[in-house]
Amino acid sequence: MIRSSLFILIAFIVFLAGCSHEQDKNVLTNQDASESIQKDEPENNNSNNHNSPDSDLNEPHSEIQNPPDSNHNETQTSLTDEEILLKPPGRFAGSNYDEQKVQAALDQLPSNLTTDQYKDELLLLLAEDYRPYVTTFMNFDTEISVNNERPEGKITLPVNRNLHISILLDASGSMKAQINGKSKMDSAKEAIQTFADKLPNNAEVSLRVYGHKGTGDQKDKRVSCDSTEEIFHGQGDQTNQIKTALQKVEPAGWTPIANALQSVKKDINPETTDSVVYVVSDGIETCGGKPAQVAKELHQSKVKTIVNIVGFDVDNEGQKLLRQIAASGGGEFMSVNNDEALKNVLNKAYEQLRGEWTRWKEKGEGDANKQKEQKQGEINRARETMQGLANKENSHLLAALNYLKSKDNQEFPNTELLKKVNERKSFAWGYARDTGKRLYNAVSENGIRVYGDIKEEGNKNIDDLTNKTNR
């Protein structure tokens, strides 16, 4: 009986021991799981704001967490150079720098930080503000754009303009009269052909005659006053055809200047930007029209037109009336008395055209150079200022590093941290250098290209006009 009782007691003790061991095993398993979960959770950043210069220096520093494991680092997205440099500045950046306050803030740092943690904390205090300069670089427009408009009221042919030149030839009966053994009509034809041959190749040219039908008799007045006809329309490089068109024109009837000017509106291309009219006439309006009013309408129309009058052997009274037409059309009245004078007057307009091309070219070249130099100066200023900030920041970081080193912390990673501080300077300084150089070169290339385009365009037209004047 005693032996049986003893056996039961021993069995009970073994059972209790087994239960106790199983319970301890479960406790250990739960603890390991808890530690494993804590290890895998992302770190919580409870650090205080280090960017505000108004922060209390005695404010306790945030507790620094242990660095994440290597696997966690590998999953982080790398920042671009711009993203790194666009971070907010430190609490003591720029004019907020105060060495004593910086040292007081450094005293708040724990003594067991890693190299990267020290670097991050130093930048939260001392990183300079690169944002204005990085933003300037990122948004910088390296294009050079020159788009000069013509001087008001002058003839010009820059590449972005379309010029229309209208020549109106009086074919009334009075043009049969002779000067120095040659009819006014023949002299006018020769002068017009010479003038047309000298126009730029890309000018649009139209030649219209008026009063070329009927006779000077009263019975034919209506027919003659209604007669106006465009006998040539083409480009400046096609004006050799004008001679053929003029051959069939003979002096005939009355002088419908107003009707001819009114018809000019039909000859002008809607895309024309500049229009100039040359009226060659030996007399005044004889058809009852109001040429001064029509000239004014042309000058004030959407395609602004300048009306010039060439008075060919006109008396004083006629000159007075023709001057009014020219004035209303925003142009000039030029009086000539023979065929050579007529040629010279028309050539004067050509010389003006060539002079305008020269001035357009010179101004465009100057504007291209000016834009290029201004943009290059802006780039250089941003680069130099940013590099200066990098030097300043490095000086402050080195001073902080020396202070931390002097605290006799045996575990302080001075060598590694010094390397990272200097790498930070090289990174910011080099970014400014390389980005500035790239933008500077782009501006230079664009400026040279635009300058060259303007020079080529100007010289092409100037040479074309110069060659024509030697014909």
PDB file of C-alpha atoms in Angstrom, residues 81-338:
ATOM      1  CA  ASP A  81      20.948  65.330 -56.996  1.00  0.00           C
ATOM      2  CA  GLU A  82      18.251  67.985 -57.176  1.00  0.00           C
ATOM      3  CA  GLU A  83      16.094  66.277 -54.542  1.00  0.00           C
ATOM      4  CA  ILE A  84      19.049  66.188 -52.171  1.00  0.00           C
ATOM      5  CA  LEU A  85      19.912  69.835 -52.710  1.00  0.00           C
ATOM      6  CA  LEU A  86      16.291  70.991 -52.553  1.00  0.00           C
ATOM      7  CA  LYS A  87      15.947  69.866 -48.944  1.00  0.00           C
ATOM      8  CA  PRO A  88      15.199  72.684 -46.463  1.00  0.00           C
ATOM      9  CA  PRO A  89      18.188  74.418 -44.872  1.00  0.00           C
ATOM     10  CA  GLY A  90      19.428  73.772 -41.342  1.00  0.00           C
ATOM     11  CA  ARG A  91      18.400  75.682 -38.240  1.00  0.00           C
ATOM     12  CA  PHE A  92      21.612  77.722 -38.288  1.00  0.00           C
ATOM     13  CA  ALA A  93      21.991  78.233 -42.032  1.00  0.00           C
ATOM     14  CA  GLY A  94      22.953  81.566 -43.538  1.00  0.00           C
ATOM     15  CA  SER A  95      22.545  84.580 -41.259  1.00  0.00           C
ATOM     16  CA  ASN A  96      21.212  82.333 -38.455  1.00  0.00           C
ATOM     17  CA  TYR A  97      24.639  80.878 -37.850  1.00  0.00           C
ATOM     18  CA  ASP A  98      25.822  81.251 -34.248  1.00  0.00           C
ATOM     19  CA  GLU A  99      28.717  79.080 -33.182  1.00  0.00           C
ATOM     20  CA  GLN A 100      27.776  79.032 -29.488  1.00  0.00           C
ATOM     21  CA  LYS A 101      24.200  77.993 -30.234  1.00  0.00           C
ATOM     22  CA  VAL A 102      25.462  75.332 -32.624  1.00  0.00           C
ATOM     23  CA  GLN A 103      27.719  73.930 -29.924  1.00  0.00           C
ATOM     24  CA  ALA A 104      24.858  73.949 -27.442  1.00  0.00           C
ATOM     25  CA  ALA A 105      22.780  71.954 -29.908  1.00  0.00           C
ATOM     26  CA  LEU A 106      25.664  69.525 -30.453  1.00  0.00           C
ATOM     27  CA  ASP A 107      25.835  68.941 -26.716  1.00  0.00           C
ATOM     28  CA  GLN A 108      22.325  67.515 -26.916  1.00  0.00           C
ATOM     29  CA  LEU A 109      23.382  64.721 -29.273  1.00  0.00           C
ATOM     30  CA  PRO A 110      23.702  61.185 -27.892  1.00  0.00           C
ATOM     31  CA  SER A 111      27.249  59.836 -27.779  1.00  0.00           C
ATOM     32  CA  ASN A 112      26.529  56.543 -29.525  1.00  0.00           C
ATOM     33  CA  LEU A 113      25.489  57.780 -33.002  1.00  0.00           C
ATOM     34  CA  THR A 114      26.656  56.155 -36.208  1.00  0.00           C
ATOM     35  CA  THR A 115      28.555  58.112 -38.874  1.00  0.00           C
ATOM     36  CA  ASP A 116      25.440  58.594 -41.025  1.00  0.00           C
ATOM     37  CA  GLN A 117      23.393  59.678 -38.023  1.00  0.00           C
ATOM     38  CA  TYR A 118      26.013  62.288 -37.105  1.00  0.00           C
ATOM     39  CA  LYS A 119      26.014  63.530 -40.665  1.00  0.00           C
ATOM     40  CA  ASP A 120      22.216  63.815 -40.752  1.00  0.00           C
ATOM     41  CA  GLU A 121      22.148  65.683 -37.445  1.00  0.00           C
ATOM     42  CA  LEU A 122      24.870  68.098 -38.585  1.00  0.00           C
ATOM     43  CA  LEU A 123      22.959  68.869 -41.788  1.00  0.00           C
ATOM     44  CA  LEU A 124      19.768  69.479 -39.834  1.00  0.00           C
ATOM     45  CA  LEU A 125      21.723  72.195 -38.071  1.00  0.00           C
ATOM     46  CA  LEU A 126      24.071  73.597 -40.699  1.00  0.00           C
ATOM     47  CA  ALA A 127      22.939  72.724 -44.249  1.00  0.00           C
ATOM     48  CA  GLU A 128      22.816  75.857 -46.402  1.00  0.00           C
ATOM     49  CA  ASP A 129      19.834  76.815 -48.569  1.00  0.00           C
ATOM     50  CA  TYR A 130      20.621  75.780 -52.152  1.00  0.00           C
ATOM     51  CA  ARG A 131      17.005  75.816 -53.288  1.00  0.00           C
ATOM     52  CA  PRO A 132      16.935  79.186 -55.123  1.00  0.00           C
ATOM     53  CA  TYR A 133      19.957  78.255 -57.234  1.00  0.00           C
ATOM     54  CA  VAL A 134      18.934  74.679 -57.969  1.00  0.00           C
ATOM     55  CA  THR A 135      15.498  75.968 -58.987  1.00  0.00           C
ATOM     56  CA  THR A 136      17.145  78.541 -61.245  1.00  0.00           C
ATOM     57  CA  PHE A 137      19.155  75.801 -62.936  1.00  0.00           C
ATOM     58  CA  MET A 138      16.188  73.451 -63.279  1.00  0.00           C
ATOM     59  CA  ASN A 139      13.921  76.094 -64.864  1.00  0.00           C
ATOM     60  CA  PHE A 140      16.551  77.910 -66.907  1.00  0.00           C
ATOM     61  CA  ASP A 141      15.587  78.706 -70.500  1.00  0.00           C
ATOM     62  CA  THR A 142      18.674  78.392 -72.685  1.00  0.00           C
ATOM     63  CA  GLU A 143      16.919  79.495 -75.885  1.00  0.00           C
ATOM     64  CA  ILE A 144      17.876  82.741 -77.622  1.00  0.00           C
ATOM     65  CA  SER A 145      14.971  84.398 -79.432  1.00  0.00           C
ATOM     66  CA  VAL A 146      15.228  87.508 -81.622  1.00  0.00           C
ATOM     67  CA  ASN A 147      12.114  88.713 -83.442  1.00  0.00           C
ATOM     68  CA  ASN A 148      12.666  92.314 -84.426  1.00  0.00           C
ATOM     69  CA  GLU A 149       9.797  94.214 -85.996  1.00  0.00           C
ATOM     70  CA  ARG A 150      10.450  96.712 -88.737  1.00  0.00           C
ATOM     71  CA  PRO A 151      10.714 100.448 -87.979  1.00  0.00           C
ATOM     72  CA  GLU A 152       7.314 102.073 -88.357  1.00  0.00           C
ATOM     73  CA  GLY A 153       6.571 103.255 -91.868  1.00  0.00           C
ATOM     74  CA  LYS A 154       9.753 101.837 -93.415  1.00  0.00           C
ATOM     75  CA  ILE A 155      10.197  99.112 -96.007  1.00  0.00           C
ATOM     76  CA  THR A 156      11.826  95.970 -94.690  1.00  0.00           C
ATOM     77  CA  LEU A 157      11.923  92.281 -95.390  1.00  0.00           C
ATOM     78  CA  PRO A 158      12.871  90.347 -92.262  1.00  0.00           C
ATOM     79  CA  VAL A 159      12.267  86.639 -92.562  1.00  0.00           C
ATOM     80  CA  ASN A 160       9.044  86.758 -90.548  1.00  0.00           C
ATOM     81  CA  ARG A 161       7.380  89.429 -92.717  1.00  0.00           C
ATOM     82  CA  ASN A 162       5.616  89.334 -96.105  1.00  0.00           C
ATOM     83  CA  LEU A 163       6.016  92.429 -98.251  1.00  0.00           C
ATOM     84  CA  HIS A 164       3.740  93.349-101.141  1.00  0.00           C
ATOM     85  CA  ILE A 165       4.832  96.032-103.583  1.00  0.00           C
ATOM     86  CA  SER A 166       2.231  97.501-105.950  1.00  0.00           C
ATOM     87  CA  ILE A 167       3.235  99.625-108.939  1.00  0.00           C
ATOM     88  CA  LEU A 168       0.439 101.643-110.515  1.00  0.00           C
ATOM     89  CA  LEU A 169       1.215 103.046-113.972  1.00  0.00           C
ATOM     90  CA  ASP A 170      -0.753 105.939-115.438  1.00  0.00           C
ATOM     91  CA  ALA A 171      -1.736 105.009-119.011  1.00  0.00           C
ATOM     92  CA  SER A 172      -3.835 108.077-119.702  1.00  0.00           C
ATOM     93  CA  GLY A 173      -3.509 109.909-123.000  1.00  0.00           C
ATOM     94  CA  SER A 174      -1.195 112.579-121.571  1.00  0.00           C
ATOM     95  CA  MET A 175       1.574 109.972-121.209  1.00  0.00           C
ATOM     96  CA  LYS A 176       2.058 110.183-124.989  1.00  0.00           C
ATOM     97  CA  ALA A 177       3.845 113.497-124.509  1.00  0.00           C
ATOM     98  CA  GLN A 178       7.587 113.426-125.044  1.00  0.00           C
ATOM     99  CA  ILE A 179      10.526 114.514-122.954  1.00  0.00           C
ATOM    100  CA  ASN A 180      13.917 114.733-124.681  1.00  0.00           C
ATOM    101  CA  GLY A 181      12.608 112.829-127.670  1.00  0.00           C
ATOM    102  CA  LYS A 182      11.118 109.957-125.671  1.00  0.00           C
ATOM    103  CA  SER A 183       7.509 109.529-124.624  1.00  0.00           C
ATOM    104  CA  LYS A 184       6.664 109.679-120.927  1.00  0.00           C
ATOM    105  CA  MET A 185       5.216 106.180-121.265  1.00  0.00           C
ATOM    106  CA  ASP A 186       8.445 104.690-122.635  1.00  0.00           C
ATOM    107  CA  SER A 187      10.474 106.414-119.928  1.00  0.00           C
ATOM    108  CA  ALA A 188       8.099 105.138-117.236  1.00  0.00           C
ATOM    109  CA  LYS A 189       8.245 101.586-118.617  1.00  0.00           C
ATOM    110  CA  GLU A 190      12.052 101.543-118.544  1.00  0.00           C
ATOM    111  CA  ALA A 191      12.181 102.993-115.027  1.00  0.00           C
ATOM    112  CA  ILE A 192       9.603 100.500-113.717  1.00  0.00           C
ATOM    113  CA  GLN A 193      11.478  97.547-115.229  1.00  0.00           C
ATOM    114  CA  THR A 194      14.764  98.736-113.714  1.00  0.00           C
ATOM    115  CA  PHE A 195      13.123  99.198-110.323  1.00  0.00           C
ATOM    116  CA  ALA A 196      11.322  95.836-110.413  1.00  0.00           C
ATOM    117  CA  ASP A 197      14.511  93.970-111.331  1.00  0.00           C
ATOM    118  CA  LYS A 198      16.101  95.226-108.126  1.00  0.00           C
ATOM    119  CA  LEU A 199      13.381  94.084-105.738  1.00  0.00           C
ATOM    120  CA  PRO A 200      14.157  91.233-103.294  1.00  0.00           C
ATOM    121  CA  ASN A 201      13.400  87.763-104.612  1.00  0.00           C
ATOM    122  CA  ASN A 202      10.955  87.051-101.791  1.00  0.00           C
ATOM    123  CA  ALA A 203       8.896  90.223-102.253  1.00  0.00           C
ATOM    124  CA  GLU A 204       5.435  89.874-103.805  1.00  0.00           C
ATOM    125  CA  VAL A 205       5.055  92.289-106.707  1.00  0.00           C
ATOM    126  CA  SER A 206       2.030  93.428-108.685  1.00  0.00           C
ATOM    127  CA  LEU A 207       1.891  95.828-111.636  1.00  0.00           C
ATOM    128  CA  ARG A 208      -1.385  97.538-112.457  1.00  0.00           C
ATOM    129  CA  VAL A 209      -2.206 100.024-115.217  1.00  0.00           C
ATOM    130  CA  TYR A 210      -5.112 102.454-115.292  1.00  0.00           C
ATOM    131  CA  GLY A 211      -6.753 104.674-117.948  1.00  0.00           C
ATOM    132  CA  HIS A 212      -5.454 102.394-120.697  1.00  0.00           C
ATOM    133  CA  LYS A 213      -8.798 101.923-122.440  1.00  0.00           C
ATOM    134  CA  GLY A 214     -10.984 104.220-124.477  1.00  0.00           C
ATOM    135  CA  THR A 215      -9.815 107.679-125.476  1.00  0.00           C
ATOM    136  CA  GLY A 216      -9.587 111.109-124.003  1.00  0.00           C
ATOM    137  CA  ASP A 217     -12.943 112.003-125.542  1.00  0.00           C
ATOM    138  CA  GLN A 218     -15.925 112.656-123.330  1.00  0.00           C
ATOM    139  CA  LYS A 219     -17.828 109.797-124.912  1.00  0.00           C
ATOM    140  CA  ASP A 220     -15.166 107.321-123.775  1.00  0.00           C
ATOM    141  CA  LYS A 221     -14.781 108.770-120.286  1.00  0.00           C
ATOM    142  CA  ARG A 222     -16.784 106.082-118.511  1.00  0.00           C
ATOM    143  CA  VAL A 223     -14.958 103.261-120.263  1.00  0.00           C
ATOM    144  CA  SER A 224     -11.591 104.828-119.532  1.00  0.00           C
ATOM    145  CA  CYS A 225     -12.387 105.717-115.898  1.00  0.00           C
ATOM    146  CA  ASP A 226     -13.479 102.153-115.248  1.00  0.00           C
ATOM    147  CA  SER A 227     -10.310 100.729-116.759  1.00  0.00           C
ATOM    148  CA  THR A 228      -7.730  99.340-114.364  1.00  0.00           C
ATOM    149  CA  GLU A 229      -5.975  96.017-114.877  1.00  0.00           C
ATOM    150  CA  GLU A 230      -3.311  94.017-113.059  1.00  0.00           C
ATOM    151  CA  ILE A 231      -0.932  92.920-115.826  1.00  0.00           C
ATOM    152  CA  PHE A 232       1.667  91.195-113.616  1.00  0.00           C
ATOM    153  CA  HIS A 233       1.572  89.436-110.240  1.00  0.00           C
ATOM    154  CA  GLY A 234       4.520  87.379-109.010  1.00  0.00           C
ATOM    155  CA  GLN A 235       7.649  87.233-106.885  1.00  0.00           C
ATOM    156  CA  GLY A 236      10.665  89.502-107.048  1.00  0.00           C
ATOM    157  CA  ASP A 237      12.632  86.842-108.921  1.00  0.00           C
ATOM    158  CA  GLN A 238      10.021  86.789-111.727  1.00  0.00           C
ATOM    159  CA  THR A 239      10.055  90.465-112.639  1.00  0.00           C
ATOM    160  CA  ASN A 240      11.767  89.743-115.973  1.00  0.00           C
ATOM    161  CA  GLN A 241       8.218  88.995-117.146  1.00  0.00           C
ATOM    162  CA  ILE A 242       7.183  92.614-116.543  1.00  0.00           C
ATOM    163  CA  LYS A 243       8.856  93.780-119.744  1.00  0.00           C
ATOM    164  CA  THR A 244       6.618  91.506-121.822  1.00  0.00           C
ATOM    165  CA  ALA A 245       3.519  92.621-119.908  1.00  0.00           C
ATOM    166  CA  LEU A 246       4.349  96.315-120.462  1.00  0.00           C
ATOM    167  CA  GLN A 247       4.840  95.994-124.220  1.00  0.00           C
ATOM    168  CA  LYS A 248       1.136  95.977-124.953  1.00  0.00           C
ATOM    169  CA  VAL A 249       0.343  99.019-122.755  1.00  0.00           C
ATOM    170  CA  GLU A 250      -0.250 102.224-124.707  1.00  0.00           C
ATOM    171  CA  PRO A 251      -1.429 105.652-123.477  1.00  0.00           C
ATOM    172  CA  ALA A 252      -5.145 106.016-124.071  1.00  0.00           C
ATOM    173  CA  GLY A 253      -7.740 107.807-121.968  1.00  0.00           C
ATOM    174  CA  TRP A 254      -8.508 109.498-118.647  1.00  0.00           C
ATOM    175  CA  THR A 255      -6.812 109.290-115.195  1.00  0.00           C
ATOM    176  CA  PRO A 256      -8.738 107.150-112.637  1.00  0.00           C
ATOM    177  CA  ILE A 257      -6.203 107.213-109.755  1.00  0.00           C
ATOM    178  CA  ALA A 258      -8.853 106.536-107.072  1.00  0.00           C
ATOM    179  CA  ASN A 259     -10.179 103.521-108.975  1.00  0.00           C
ATOM    180  CA  ALA A 260      -6.653 102.109-109.365  1.00  0.00           C
ATOM    181  CA  LEU A 261      -5.911 102.551-105.644  1.00  0.00           C
ATOM    182  CA  GLN A 262      -9.222 100.905-104.764  1.00  0.00           C
ATOM    183  CA  SER A 263      -8.260  97.898-106.898  1.00  0.00           C
ATOM    184  CA  VAL A 264      -4.995  97.461-104.983  1.00  0.00           C
ATOM    185  CA  LYS A 265      -6.993  95.877-102.147  1.00  0.00           C
ATOM    186  CA  LYS A 266      -7.731  92.909-104.422  1.00  0.00           C
ATOM    187  CA  ASP A 267      -4.061  92.454-105.291  1.00  0.00           C
ATOM    188  CA  ILE A 268      -2.797  92.093-101.700  1.00  0.00           C
ATOM    189  CA  ASN A 269      -2.488  88.621-100.219  1.00  0.00           C
ATOM    190  CA  PRO A 270      -4.350  88.357 -96.850  1.00  0.00           C
ATOM    191  CA  GLU A 271      -1.127  87.054 -95.267  1.00  0.00           C
ATOM    192  CA  THR A 272       0.745  90.204 -96.246  1.00  0.00           C
ATOM    193  CA  THR A 273       2.247  92.094 -93.323  1.00  0.00           C
ATOM    194  CA  ASP A 274       3.591  95.161 -95.165  1.00  0.00           C
ATOM    195  CA  SER A 275       2.310  96.799 -98.323  1.00  0.00           C
ATOM    196  CA  VAL A 276       3.816  99.643-100.346  1.00  0.00           C
ATOM    197  CA  VAL A 277       2.293 101.324-103.392  1.00  0.00           C
ATOM    198  CA  TYR A 278       4.116 103.410-106.007  1.00  0.00           C
ATOM    199  CA  VAL A 279       1.808 105.467-108.233  1.00  0.00           C
ATOM    200  CA  VAL A 280       3.556 106.767-111.370  1.00  0.00           C
ATOM    201  CA  SER A 281       1.428 109.544-112.871  1.00  0.00           C
ATOM    202  CA  ASP A 282       1.844 112.685-114.934  1.00  0.00           C
ATOM    203  CA  GLY A 283      -1.391 114.227-113.747  1.00  0.00           C
ATOM    204  CA  ILE A 284      -4.187 114.429-111.239  1.00  0.00           C
ATOM    205  CA  GLU A 285      -7.422 112.493-110.890  1.00  0.00           C
ATOM    206  CA  THR A 286      -9.717 113.293-113.851  1.00  0.00           C
ATOM    207  CA  CYS A 287     -12.513 110.783-113.246  1.00  0.00           C
ATOM    208  CA  GLY A 288     -14.157 112.458-110.251  1.00  0.00           C
ATOM    209  CA  GLY A 289     -12.830 109.953-107.717  1.00  0.00           C
ATOM    210  CA  LYS A 290     -11.376 110.773-104.282  1.00  0.00           C
ATOM    211  CA  PRO A 291      -7.862 109.285-104.359  1.00  0.00           C
ATOM    212  CA  ALA A 292      -6.790 110.966-101.085  1.00  0.00           C
ATOM    213  CA  GLN A 293      -9.665 109.269 -99.237  1.00  0.00           C
ATOM    214  CA  VAL A 294      -8.875 105.850-100.767  1.00  0.00           C
ATOM    215  CA  ALA A 295      -5.182 106.282 -99.929  1.00  0.00           C
ATOM    216  CA  LYS A 296      -6.133 106.998 -96.325  1.00  0.00           C
ATOM    217  CA  GLU A 297      -8.332 103.867 -96.208  1.00  0.00           C
ATOM    218  CA  LEU A 298      -5.458 101.764 -97.519  1.00  0.00           C
ATOM    219  CA  HIS A 299      -3.095 103.206 -94.937  1.00  0.00           C
ATOM    220  CA  GLN A 300      -5.516 102.466 -92.100  1.00  0.00           C
ATOM    221  CA  SER A 301      -6.549  99.001 -93.298  1.00  0.00           C
ATOM    222  CA  LYS A 302      -5.676  95.719 -91.604  1.00  0.00           C
ATOM    223  CA  VAL A 303      -2.750  95.313 -94.006  1.00  0.00           C
ATOM    224  CA  LYS A 304      -1.253  98.731 -93.470  1.00  0.00           C
ATOM    225  CA  THR A 305      -0.336 100.178 -96.872  1.00  0.00           C
ATOM    226  CA  ILE A 306       1.955 103.108 -97.619  1.00  0.00           C
ATOM    227  CA  VAL A 307       1.062 105.074-100.747  1.00  0.00           C
ATOM    228  CA  ASN A 308       3.889 106.895-102.535  1.00  0.00           C
ATOM    229  CA  ILE A 309       3.277 109.157-105.521  1.00  0.00           C
ATOM    230  CA  VAL A 310       5.869 109.716-108.256  1.00  0.00           C
ATOM    231  CA  GLY A 311       4.792 112.824-110.144  1.00  0.00           C
ATOM    232  CA  PHE A 312       6.225 112.608-113.662  1.00  0.00           C
ATOM    233  CA  ASP A 313       6.476 116.087-115.255  1.00  0.00           C
ATOM    234  CA  VAL A 314       3.522 117.463-113.263  1.00  0.00           C
ATOM    235  CA  ASP A 315       2.693 121.188-113.033  1.00  0.00           C
ATOM    236  CA  ASN A 316       2.545 123.041-109.703  1.00  0.00           C
ATOM    237  CA  GLU A 317      -1.209 122.679-109.249  1.00  0.00           C
ATOM    238  CA  GLY A 318      -1.022 118.968-110.007  1.00  0.00           C
ATOM    239  CA  GLN A 319       1.860 118.513-107.572  1.00  0.00           C
ATOM    240  CA  LYS A 320      -0.226 120.086-104.815  1.00  0.00           C
ATOM    241  CA  LEU A 321      -3.062 117.610-105.306  1.00  0.00           C
ATOM    242  CA  LEU A 322      -0.764 114.598-105.648  1.00  0.00           C
ATOM    243  CA  ARG A 323       1.038 115.580-102.434  1.00  0.00           C
ATOM    244  CA  GLN A 324      -2.295 115.372-100.640  1.00  0.00           C
ATOM    245  CA  ILE A 325      -2.771 111.794-101.859  1.00  0.00           C
ATOM    246  CA  ALA A 326       0.711 110.787-100.655  1.00  0.00           C
ATOM    247  CA  ALA A 327       0.199 112.457 -97.286  1.00  0.00           C
ATOM    248  CA  SER A 328      -3.136 110.681 -96.787  1.00  0.00           C
ATOM    249  CA  GLY A 329      -1.469 107.371 -97.623  1.00  0.00           C
ATOM    250  CA  GLY A 330       1.374 107.876 -95.160  1.00  0.00           C
ATOM    251  CA  GLY A 331       3.903 108.059 -98.005  1.00  0.00           C
ATOM    252  CA  GLU A 332       5.952 110.567 -99.975  1.00  0.00           C
ATOM    253  CA  PHE A 333       5.476 112.644-103.068  1.00  0.00           C
ATOM    254  CA  MET A 334       8.440 112.709-105.441  1.00  0.00           C
ATOM    255  CA  SER A 335       8.506 115.017-108.430  1.00  0.00           C
ATOM    256  CA  VAL A 336      10.655 114.147-111.482  1.00  0.00           C
ATOM    257  CA  ASN A 337      11.043 115.817-114.845  1.00  0.00           C
ATOM    258  CA  ASN A 338      12.810 113.212-117.018  1.00  0.00           C
TER     259      ASN A 338
END
